[in-house]
């Protein structure tokens, strides 16, 4: 039986839809021991179209069960990104953005509520939707809601802006239905490329010294660190109304430096000490042109986020849960070369680079390495990463450097799943990129130069 092009690249240990298009993860929540992942979905097309919420669930984050489509477009519009929450009395609610075009053909976005059962098998839209009407914002989407215990209120973070929207708005509520606008953050902070800020998340976190911080995660739609979409974060304070950046305004922190890690969201109510985040492994620059027949789009591995102290200050580190990591077979690269048994494997190597030296990593039997780790004369480590053109995707090829800081010896960890590569140095510097290799199980070579 011949394998279709997309089936060849379907990952084994990552979430994909059986059919149709997916983008952002939505409504991530753990209820009664089950992780639920909803996602932006067009069940009828392999391209972004009228958005529905698709739905999958898993007990172990490795084996995913596909469910019926959860949310369908209605008179308010299609169902853009959003979140899920559990109330004190055990009720599950979904909150999403309804999207339609106004008479002038412009985006018109409002926030809507859905009542669900604990099995997440029945979904009833709130009759008074939209719960937050649009007050004239061109960008008003992607609500992420959490319970702010200190203030005793629900807080919603969402993408805000008069036109394309390059800031995050905060609203508060006591009942999830009546909302009050509190503040806006970001107009002058972080990266402002040509794209919108999207899909925020706001997380209370504790640093190794016990100090408390708030981490605000935001998708940068275009001109992120890597060409196209990327995921930035800020470390600061949140008093229930306002987020204040603890770093200088121009500081840019990236959850992942690769091309294919976007719209990251955390699971509600799970792993409070180390929130578990999931992202869409794609990039708006070429997502409509990736090779796709049965399905289009895939999710990253879930990663636990933790604050760690580094020579540059507090940073987020990301760690794949042990149960997921151990589902990959680890190849032995001690001789510098390995032949994986399949296209799904993991590798871990300690690399110690003398100043002025470099190591290359080549995957899929490629002659030209995709990654070169260089330690410059000043002791800073850089990752040069290259990807060749593929098919009709004009903006898919890349060749750029990541500044990984002053690392000395580091642990290189790489998860490979039929073309999707998630690579990290010391769990701190991550780069996620999708490849479409001739031979997904081709040889792996680590070469010192
Ligand atoms: C981010 C995004 C969101 C929006 C959704 C639409 O990738 O553009 O802002 O809600 O995708 O599918």
Short mmCIF file of C-alpha atoms and ligand atoms in Angstrom, two decimals:
data_model
loop_
_atom_site.label_atom_id
_atom_site.label_comp_id
_atom_site.label_asym_id
_atom_site.label_seq_id
_atom_site.Cartn_x
_atom_site.Cartn_y
_atom_site.Cartn_z
CA UNK A 1 0.00 0.00 0.00
CA UNK A 2 1.50 3.35 -0.93
CA UNK A 3 1.76 5.98 1.77
CA UNK A 4 0.52 9.44 0.90
CA UNK A 5 2.91 12.32 1.18
CA UNK A 6 1.35 13.67 4.34
CA UNK A 7 1.02 10.26 6.00
CA UNK A 8 4.78 9.86 5.46
CA UNK A 9 5.27 12.94 7.65
CA UNK A 10 2.57 12.20 10.21
CA UNK A 11 4.30 12.19 13.61
CA UNK A 12 3.82 9.15 15.86
CA UNK A 13 4.07 10.84 19.25
CA UNK A 14 2.51 14.23 18.52
CA UNK A 15 -1.09 15.27 18.23
CA UNK A 16 -2.50 15.69 14.72
CA UNK A 17 -6.05 15.66 13.38
CA UNK A 18 -7.05 12.60 11.37
CA UNK A 19 -8.56 14.81 8.67
CA UNK A 20 -8.57 18.49 7.91
CA UNK A 21 -6.75 21.58 9.01
CA UNK A 22 -5.57 22.48 12.51
CA UNK A 23 -3.87 25.50 13.99
CA UNK A 24 -3.68 26.86 17.56
CA UNK A 25 -4.28 24.61 20.56
CA UNK A 26 -7.42 25.84 22.39
CA UNK A 27 -9.21 25.07 25.64
CA UNK A 28 -6.40 23.05 27.20
CA UNK A 29 -7.64 21.56 30.44
CA UNK A 30 -7.15 18.48 32.63
CA UNK A 31 -10.43 17.15 34.02
CA UNK A 32 -10.76 13.97 36.09
CA UNK A 33 -7.30 12.77 35.03
CA UNK A 34 -7.86 13.37 31.31
CA UNK A 35 -6.01 16.00 29.29
CA UNK A 36 -8.32 17.68 26.78
CA UNK A 37 -6.96 19.55 23.81
CA UNK A 38 -9.25 21.50 21.52
CA UNK A 39 -7.83 23.17 18.47
CA UNK A 40 -8.58 25.55 15.64
CA UNK A 41 -9.97 23.21 13.02
CA UNK A 42 -11.56 23.12 9.62
CA UNK A 43 -12.86 19.56 9.29
CA UNK A 44 -13.73 20.11 5.63
CA UNK A 45 -10.47 21.43 4.27
CA UNK A 46 -6.73 21.18 4.58
CA UNK A 47 -6.54 24.98 4.63
CA UNK A 48 -7.55 27.60 7.19
CA UNK A 49 -11.27 28.15 6.63
CA UNK A 50 -14.37 28.63 8.77
CA UNK A 51 -12.99 27.80 12.19
CA UNK A 52 -14.51 25.08 14.37
CA UNK A 53 -13.01 23.64 17.55
CA UNK A 54 -11.74 20.11 17.01
CA UNK A 55 -11.20 17.96 20.11
CA UNK A 56 -8.80 15.24 21.26
CA UNK A 57 -8.04 13.81 24.67
CA UNK A 58 -5.37 11.72 26.31
CA UNK A 59 -4.53 10.21 29.69
CA UNK A 60 -0.78 10.13 29.07
CA UNK A 61 -0.12 12.93 26.51
CA UNK A 62 1.20 10.23 24.17
CA UNK A 63 -1.89 8.35 22.96
CA UNK A 64 -4.57 10.71 21.69
CA UNK A 65 -8.20 9.90 21.10
CA UNK A 66 -10.05 11.96 18.51
CA UNK A 67 -13.54 13.22 19.31
CA UNK A 68 -16.39 14.81 17.42
CA UNK A 69 -16.02 18.46 16.48
CA UNK A 70 -16.90 20.42 19.65
CA UNK A 71 -17.77 23.93 18.47
CA UNK A 72 -19.38 24.96 15.19
CA UNK A 73 -19.79 28.43 13.68
CA UNK A 74 -23.11 30.17 14.47
CA UNK A 75 -24.83 33.53 13.95
CA UNK A 76 -22.04 35.28 15.90
CA UNK A 77 -19.41 33.93 13.53
CA UNK A 78 -16.77 31.23 13.36
CA UNK A 79 -14.96 29.95 16.46
CA UNK A 80 -11.51 31.47 16.86
CA UNK A 81 -9.05 30.62 19.63
CA UNK A 82 -9.85 30.50 23.33
CA UNK A 83 -9.54 28.57 26.55
CA UNK A 84 -11.26 26.32 29.09
CA UNK A 85 -11.71 26.76 32.85
CA UNK A 86 -13.10 24.76 35.74
CA UNK A 87 -15.08 26.69 38.36
CA UNK A 88 -14.92 26.08 42.12
CA UNK A 89 -18.03 23.96 41.94
CA UNK A 90 -16.62 21.75 39.20
CA UNK A 91 -18.33 23.27 36.17
CA UNK A 92 -16.40 23.37 32.88
CA UNK A 93 -16.64 26.40 30.61
CA UNK A 94 -15.06 27.22 27.28
CA UNK A 95 -14.43 30.82 26.27
CA UNK A 96 -13.67 31.62 22.65
CA UNK A 97 -13.67 34.45 20.13
CA UNK A 98 -16.45 34.60 17.59
CA UNK A 99 -15.16 35.99 14.34
CA UNK A 100 -16.94 37.44 11.35
CA UNK A 101 -16.44 40.23 8.86
CA UNK A 102 -18.36 43.47 9.33
CA UNK A 103 -20.14 45.37 6.52
CA UNK A 104 -16.84 46.97 5.54
CA UNK A 105 -15.21 43.53 5.25
CA UNK A 106 -13.10 44.05 8.40
CA UNK A 107 -12.47 41.49 11.17
CA UNK A 108 -15.13 41.71 13.86
CA UNK A 109 -14.36 39.73 17.02
CA UNK A 110 -16.29 39.22 20.28
CA UNK A 111 -15.95 36.86 23.24
CA UNK A 112 -18.35 33.97 23.79
CA UNK A 113 -18.99 31.44 26.58
CA UNK A 114 -19.85 27.74 26.34
CA UNK A 115 -21.13 25.46 29.12
CA UNK A 116 -19.73 21.93 28.95
CA UNK A 117 -20.16 18.72 30.93
CA UNK A 118 -17.22 17.19 32.82
CA UNK A 119 -16.71 14.55 30.14
CA UNK A 120 -16.43 17.40 27.63
CA UNK A 121 -18.88 15.66 25.36
CA UNK A 122 -21.75 18.21 25.45
CA UNK A 123 -21.37 21.86 24.62
CA UNK A 124 -24.09 24.48 25.10
CA UNK A 125 -23.44 28.02 24.01
CA UNK A 126 -24.44 30.71 26.53
CA UNK A 127 -27.72 32.30 25.30
CA UNK A 128 -26.47 35.83 26.09
CA UNK A 129 -23.39 35.47 23.84
CA UNK A 130 -21.35 37.46 23.07
CA UNK A 131 -20.40 37.95 26.72
CA UNK A 132 -17.95 40.70 25.75
CA UNK A 133 -19.06 42.81 22.84
CA UNK A 134 -16.58 44.49 20.57
CA UNK A 135 -16.13 48.14 21.49
CA UNK A 136 -14.38 49.08 18.28
CA UNK A 137 -11.15 47.08 18.44
CA UNK A 138 -9.89 45.66 15.15
CA UNK A 139 -8.02 42.95 17.06
CA UNK A 140 -9.91 41.52 20.03
CA UNK A 141 -9.32 37.82 20.30
CA UNK A 142 -7.88 34.68 21.90
CA UNK A 143 -9.16 34.90 25.52
CA UNK A 144 -7.13 33.01 28.14
CA UNK A 145 -8.88 33.00 31.50
CA UNK A 146 -7.64 32.03 34.97
CA UNK A 147 -8.78 32.46 38.56
CA UNK A 148 -6.79 35.22 40.29
CA UNK A 149 -7.00 34.02 43.88
CA UNK A 150 -5.52 37.20 45.45
CA UNK A 151 -8.13 39.39 43.79
CA UNK A 152 -10.92 36.82 44.00
CA UNK A 153 -11.85 37.33 40.34
CA UNK A 154 -11.45 35.73 36.96
CA UNK A 155 -8.91 37.44 34.73
CA UNK A 156 -8.95 37.25 30.96
CA UNK A 157 -5.86 38.06 28.89
CA UNK A 158 -6.52 38.59 25.20
CA UNK A 159 -4.98 40.10 22.09
CA UNK A 160 -5.98 43.75 21.87
CA UNK A 161 -5.53 46.53 19.41
CA UNK A 162 -7.26 49.20 17.41
CA UNK A 163 -5.97 47.86 14.12
CA UNK A 164 -3.75 44.78 13.83
CA UNK A 165 -3.29 44.64 17.60
CA UNK A 166 0.09 44.49 19.22
CA UNK A 167 -0.76 44.44 22.88
CA UNK A 168 -2.49 42.28 25.45
CA UNK A 169 -5.65 43.44 27.21
CA UNK A 170 -6.81 42.33 30.67
CA UNK A 171 -10.45 42.08 31.72
CA UNK A 172 -11.88 40.87 35.04
CA UNK A 173 -15.10 39.16 36.10
CA UNK A 174 -16.76 37.59 39.12
CA UNK A 175 -19.08 35.29 37.19
CA UNK A 176 -17.45 34.68 33.77
CA UNK A 177 -20.37 36.54 32.14
CA UNK A 178 -19.99 40.20 33.14
CA UNK A 179 -16.54 41.56 32.36
CA UNK A 180 -14.72 44.83 33.12
CA UNK A 181 -11.78 46.13 31.11
CA UNK A 182 -8.74 46.66 33.37
CA UNK A 183 -5.65 47.54 31.37
CA UNK A 184 -3.51 46.97 28.29
CA UNK A 185 0.14 45.95 28.18
CA UNK A 186 2.81 45.83 25.55
CA UNK A 187 2.38 48.74 23.18
CA UNK A 188 5.97 49.73 23.86
CA UNK A 189 7.44 46.48 25.14
CA UNK A 190 9.12 43.58 23.38
CA UNK A 191 8.99 42.88 19.65
CA UNK A 192 6.64 44.76 17.36
CA UNK A 193 6.95 43.36 13.89
CA UNK A 194 4.39 43.65 11.15
CA UNK A 195 2.06 40.97 12.52
CA UNK A 196 -0.46 40.94 15.36
CA UNK A 197 0.16 39.73 18.89
CA UNK A 198 -2.03 36.70 19.46
CA UNK A 199 -2.90 33.90 21.89
CA UNK A 200 -1.61 35.27 25.22
CA UNK A 201 -1.22 33.32 28.44
CA UNK A 202 -0.49 34.71 31.92
CA UNK A 203 1.12 32.38 34.44
CA UNK A 204 1.99 32.82 38.13
CA UNK A 205 5.44 31.29 38.67
CA UNK A 206 7.98 30.90 41.43
CA UNK A 207 11.72 31.48 40.86
CA UNK A 208 14.36 29.17 42.42
CA UNK A 209 14.90 31.71 45.23
CA UNK A 210 11.20 31.52 46.13
CA UNK A 211 10.28 34.94 44.68
CA UNK A 212 6.96 35.18 42.84
CA UNK A 213 6.63 36.39 39.28
CA UNK A 214 4.07 36.50 36.50
CA UNK A 215 5.01 35.29 33.05
CA UNK A 216 3.08 36.69 30.10
CA UNK A 217 3.38 34.63 26.92
CA UNK A 218 2.36 36.10 23.56
CA UNK A 219 2.42 34.91 19.96
CA UNK A 220 4.11 37.40 17.62
CA UNK A 221 2.35 36.87 14.28
CA UNK A 222 5.17 38.03 12.02
CA UNK A 223 8.79 39.23 12.24
CA UNK A 224 9.43 37.23 15.40
CA UNK A 225 12.99 36.15 16.27
CA UNK A 226 12.87 33.62 13.46
CA UNK A 227 11.27 34.72 10.18
CA UNK A 228 7.48 34.66 10.53
CA UNK A 229 5.53 33.71 13.65
CA UNK A 230 7.12 33.04 17.04
CA UNK A 231 6.45 32.95 20.77
CA UNK A 232 7.75 35.65 23.10
CA UNK A 233 7.38 36.03 26.85
CA UNK A 234 7.73 38.71 29.51
CA UNK A 235 8.57 38.30 33.18
CA UNK A 236 6.86 40.77 35.47
CA UNK A 237 4.25 41.50 38.09
CA UNK A 238 0.47 41.35 37.93
CA UNK A 239 -1.66 43.00 40.62
CA UNK A 240 -5.03 41.79 39.39
CA UNK A 241 -5.38 44.77 37.09
CA UNK A 242 -2.08 45.62 35.45
CA UNK A 243 0.94 43.69 34.18
CA UNK A 244 4.30 45.41 34.72
CA UNK A 245 7.41 44.25 32.90
CA UNK A 246 10.34 43.58 35.26
CA UNK A 247 12.84 43.81 32.40
CA UNK A 248 13.76 46.83 30.27
CA UNK A 249 11.11 47.45 27.61
CA UNK A 250 13.38 46.41 24.74
CA UNK A 251 14.16 42.98 26.28
CA UNK A 252 12.99 40.15 24.05
CA UNK A 253 12.65 36.68 25.56
CA UNK A 254 11.68 33.75 23.34
CA UNK A 255 10.11 30.51 24.43
CA UNK A 256 11.44 28.93 21.27
CA UNK A 257 13.78 30.30 18.60
CA UNK A 258 12.59 28.01 15.79
CA UNK A 259 10.17 28.57 12.92
CA UNK A 260 7.49 26.14 14.09
CA UNK A 261 6.38 26.91 17.63
CA UNK A 262 3.38 29.20 17.78
CA UNK A 263 0.31 30.08 19.83
CA UNK A 264 1.59 28.28 22.95
CA UNK A 265 -1.00 27.78 25.69
CA UNK A 266 -0.95 26.10 29.10
CA UNK A 267 -3.37 23.53 30.52
CA UNK A 268 -5.84 25.00 33.02
CA UNK A 269 -5.65 23.57 36.50
CA UNK A 270 -2.77 21.19 35.95
CA UNK A 271 0.83 21.33 37.14
CA UNK A 272 0.68 24.63 38.99
CA UNK A 273 4.41 24.49 39.84
CA UNK A 274 5.44 23.95 36.23
CA UNK A 275 2.64 24.84 33.79
CA UNK A 276 2.37 22.50 30.84
CA UNK A 277 2.38 24.27 27.48
CA UNK A 278 1.51 23.05 24.01
CA UNK A 279 2.02 24.94 20.74
CA UNK A 280 1.11 24.66 17.06
CA UNK A 281 4.18 23.47 15.13
CA UNK A 282 3.74 25.69 12.12
CA UNK A 283 4.25 29.23 10.91
CA UNK A 284 1.76 31.58 9.24
CA UNK A 285 4.45 32.32 6.62
CA UNK A 286 3.90 28.97 4.90
CA UNK A 287 1.25 27.04 6.83
CA UNK A 288 -1.17 27.12 3.88
CA UNK A 289 1.38 25.53 1.55
CA UNK A 290 2.81 22.68 3.61
CA UNK A 291 2.44 19.29 1.91
CA UNK A 292 -1.04 18.19 2.93
CA UNK A 293 -3.49 15.62 1.66
CA UNK A 294 -5.46 14.08 4.54
CA UNK A 295 -4.50 16.54 7.24
CA UNK A 296 -2.55 19.73 7.77
CA UNK A 297 -0.92 20.90 10.96
CA UNK A 298 0.50 19.30 14.09
CA UNK A 299 1.11 20.16 17.73
CA UNK A 300 4.48 20.38 19.48
CA UNK A 301 5.34 18.12 22.37
CA UNK A 302 3.91 19.32 25.68
CA UNK A 303 6.56 21.11 27.76
CA UNK A 304 6.66 22.00 31.45
CA UNK A 305 7.71 25.61 31.99
CA UNK A 306 9.90 26.61 34.94
CA UNK A 307 11.73 29.81 35.89
CA UNK A 308 15.47 29.31 36.20
CA UNK A 309 18.31 31.65 37.10
CA UNK A 310 20.85 32.21 34.29
CA UNK A 311 23.84 34.57 33.91
CA UNK A 312 21.48 36.81 31.87
CA UNK A 313 18.78 36.79 34.59
CA UNK A 314 15.57 34.81 35.12
CA UNK A 315 14.51 32.79 32.09
CA UNK A 316 11.98 30.09 31.25
CA UNK A 317 13.22 26.58 30.79
CA UNK A 318 11.04 23.92 29.15
CA UNK A 319 11.05 20.23 29.94
CA UNK A 320 9.22 17.46 28.13
CA UNK A 321 7.37 15.33 30.73
CA UNK A 322 9.21 12.10 31.51
CA UNK A 323 6.25 9.96 30.40
CA UNK A 324 6.36 11.58 26.95
CA UNK A 325 10.14 11.63 26.69
CA UNK A 326 10.39 7.93 27.51
CA UNK A 327 7.94 7.06 24.72
CA UNK A 328 10.76 7.97 22.29
CA UNK A 329 13.54 5.42 21.80
CA UNK A 330 16.88 7.05 22.49
CA UNK A 331 19.58 6.50 19.87
CA UNK A 332 23.21 6.07 20.84
CA UNK A 333 25.36 8.72 19.19
CA UNK A 334 28.55 8.02 21.14
CA UNK A 335 30.38 6.95 17.97
CA UNK A 336 29.25 10.15 16.22
CA UNK A 337 26.84 8.33 13.94
CA UNK A 338 23.61 6.38 14.40
CA UNK A 339 21.03 4.74 12.20
CA UNK A 340 17.59 5.20 13.80
CA UNK A 341 15.17 2.28 13.50
CA UNK A 342 12.35 4.65 12.55
CA UNK A 343 11.73 8.37 12.00
CA UNK A 344 10.70 8.75 15.67
CA UNK A 345 13.59 8.95 18.12
CA UNK A 346 15.36 11.05 20.69
CA UNK A 347 19.01 11.81 21.33
CA UNK A 348 20.88 13.29 24.24
CA UNK A 349 24.58 14.18 24.20
CA UNK A 350 26.84 16.30 26.36
CA UNK A 351 28.84 18.67 24.20
CA UNK A 352 31.85 20.58 25.43
CA UNK A 353 33.12 23.14 22.98
CA UNK A 354 36.47 24.86 23.37
CA UNK A 355 36.33 28.53 22.34
CA UNK A 356 36.72 28.72 18.56
CA UNK A 357 35.46 25.17 17.88
CA UNK A 358 32.20 23.78 16.49
CA UNK A 359 30.08 20.67 16.14
CA UNK A 360 27.55 19.90 13.42
CA UNK A 361 24.41 17.81 13.65
CA UNK A 362 22.98 16.26 10.54
CA UNK A 363 19.62 14.47 10.55
CA UNK A 364 17.74 12.43 7.91
CA UNK A 365 21.00 11.32 6.21
CA UNK A 366 21.46 14.86 4.86
CA UNK A 367 24.89 15.88 3.53
CA UNK A 368 24.50 19.42 4.76
CA UNK A 369 23.97 19.62 8.54
CA UNK A 370 20.81 21.34 9.71
CA UNK A 371 22.49 22.55 12.92
CA UNK A 372 25.97 23.86 13.74
CA UNK A 373 26.89 24.66 17.34
CA UNK A 374 29.67 27.24 17.41
CA UNK A 375 31.55 28.55 20.43
CA UNK A 376 33.11 31.87 19.58
CA UNK A 377 36.37 33.25 20.94
CA UNK A 378 34.46 35.09 23.70
CA UNK A 379 32.92 31.86 24.90
CA UNK A 380 29.38 32.50 23.59
CA UNK A 381 27.57 29.61 21.93
CA UNK A 382 25.56 30.12 18.76
CA UNK A 383 23.37 27.70 16.89
CA UNK A 384 23.38 28.17 13.16
CA UNK A 385 20.34 26.50 11.69
CA UNK A 386 19.57 25.93 8.03
CA UNK A 387 16.60 24.48 6.23
CA UNK A 388 16.35 23.98 2.48
CA UNK A 389 13.45 25.08 0.30
CA UNK A 390 10.63 22.58 -0.10
CA UNK A 391 7.84 22.42 -2.68
CA UNK A 392 6.01 25.70 -3.33
CA UNK A 393 6.70 27.19 0.07
CA UNK A 394 8.39 30.49 -0.75
CA UNK A 395 9.34 31.37 2.79
CA UNK A 396 10.20 27.93 4.14
CA UNK A 397 13.99 27.90 3.66
CA UNK A 398 16.08 29.56 6.34
CA UNK A 399 19.63 30.14 7.46
CA UNK A 400 20.02 32.09 10.70
CA UNK A 401 21.82 32.12 14.03
CA UNK A 402 20.51 31.74 17.56
CA UNK A 403 22.53 33.30 20.37
CA UNK A 404 22.46 30.60 23.06
CA UNK A 405 24.50 32.55 25.63
CA UNK A 406 27.58 31.62 27.57
CA UNK A 407 27.03 27.89 28.02
CA UNK A 408 30.41 26.15 28.20
CA UNK A 409 29.52 22.46 28.14
CA UNK A 410 25.85 21.82 27.42
CA UNK A 411 23.40 18.98 27.06
CA UNK A 412 21.94 18.69 23.60
CA UNK A 413 18.55 17.00 23.53
CA UNK A 414 16.64 16.41 20.31
CA UNK A 415 13.21 14.88 19.72
CA UNK A 416 12.59 13.83 16.13
CA UNK A 417 9.22 12.62 14.88
CA UNK A 418 8.95 12.00 11.13
CA UNK A 419 10.37 15.37 10.19
CA UNK A 420 9.41 17.46 13.22
CA UNK A 421 12.57 18.39 15.15
CA UNK A 422 12.43 19.85 18.68
CA UNK A 423 15.95 20.61 19.83
CA UNK A 424 17.16 22.16 23.05
CA UNK A 425 20.37 23.13 24.80
CA UNK A 426 20.20 22.61 28.57
CA UNK A 427 16.34 22.68 28.31
CA UNK A 428 16.80 26.45 28.03
CA UNK A 429 17.33 27.33 24.39
CA UNK A 430 14.70 25.59 22.27
CA UNK A 431 14.28 25.54 18.52
CA UNK A 432 11.42 23.70 16.83
CA UNK A 433 11.38 23.18 13.09
CA UNK A 434 9.50 20.98 10.66
CA UNK A 435 11.42 19.27 7.83
CA UNK A 436 10.12 17.19 4.93
CA UNK A 437 13.04 14.81 4.39
CA UNK A 438 13.26 12.10 1.71
CA UNK A 439 14.22 9.67 4.46
CA UNK A 440 12.71 10.54 7.86
CA UNK A 441 14.66 7.62 9.40
CA UNK A 442 17.93 8.60 7.69
CA UNK A 443 21.29 8.54 9.53
CA UNK A 444 22.15 10.98 12.31
CA UNK A 445 25.69 12.37 12.43
CA UNK A 446 27.39 14.52 15.04
CA UNK A 447 30.74 15.83 13.78
CA UNK A 448 33.37 17.87 15.59
CA UNK A 449 35.11 20.38 13.40
C1 LIG B 1 -3.28 32.56 15.81
C2 LIG B 1 -4.65 32.94 15.28
C3 LIG B 1 -5.50 33.50 16.41
C4 LIG B 1 -6.89 33.28 15.91
C5 LIG B 1 -6.75 31.96 15.18
C6 LIG B 1 -7.63 31.82 13.98
O1 LIG B 1 -2.64 31.58 15.08
O2 LIG B 1 -4.50 33.87 14.23
O3 LIG B 1 -5.23 34.83 16.72
O4 LIG B 1 -7.83 33.21 16.94
O5 LIG B 1 -5.39 31.85 14.79
O6 LIG B 1 -7.63 30.54 13.48
#
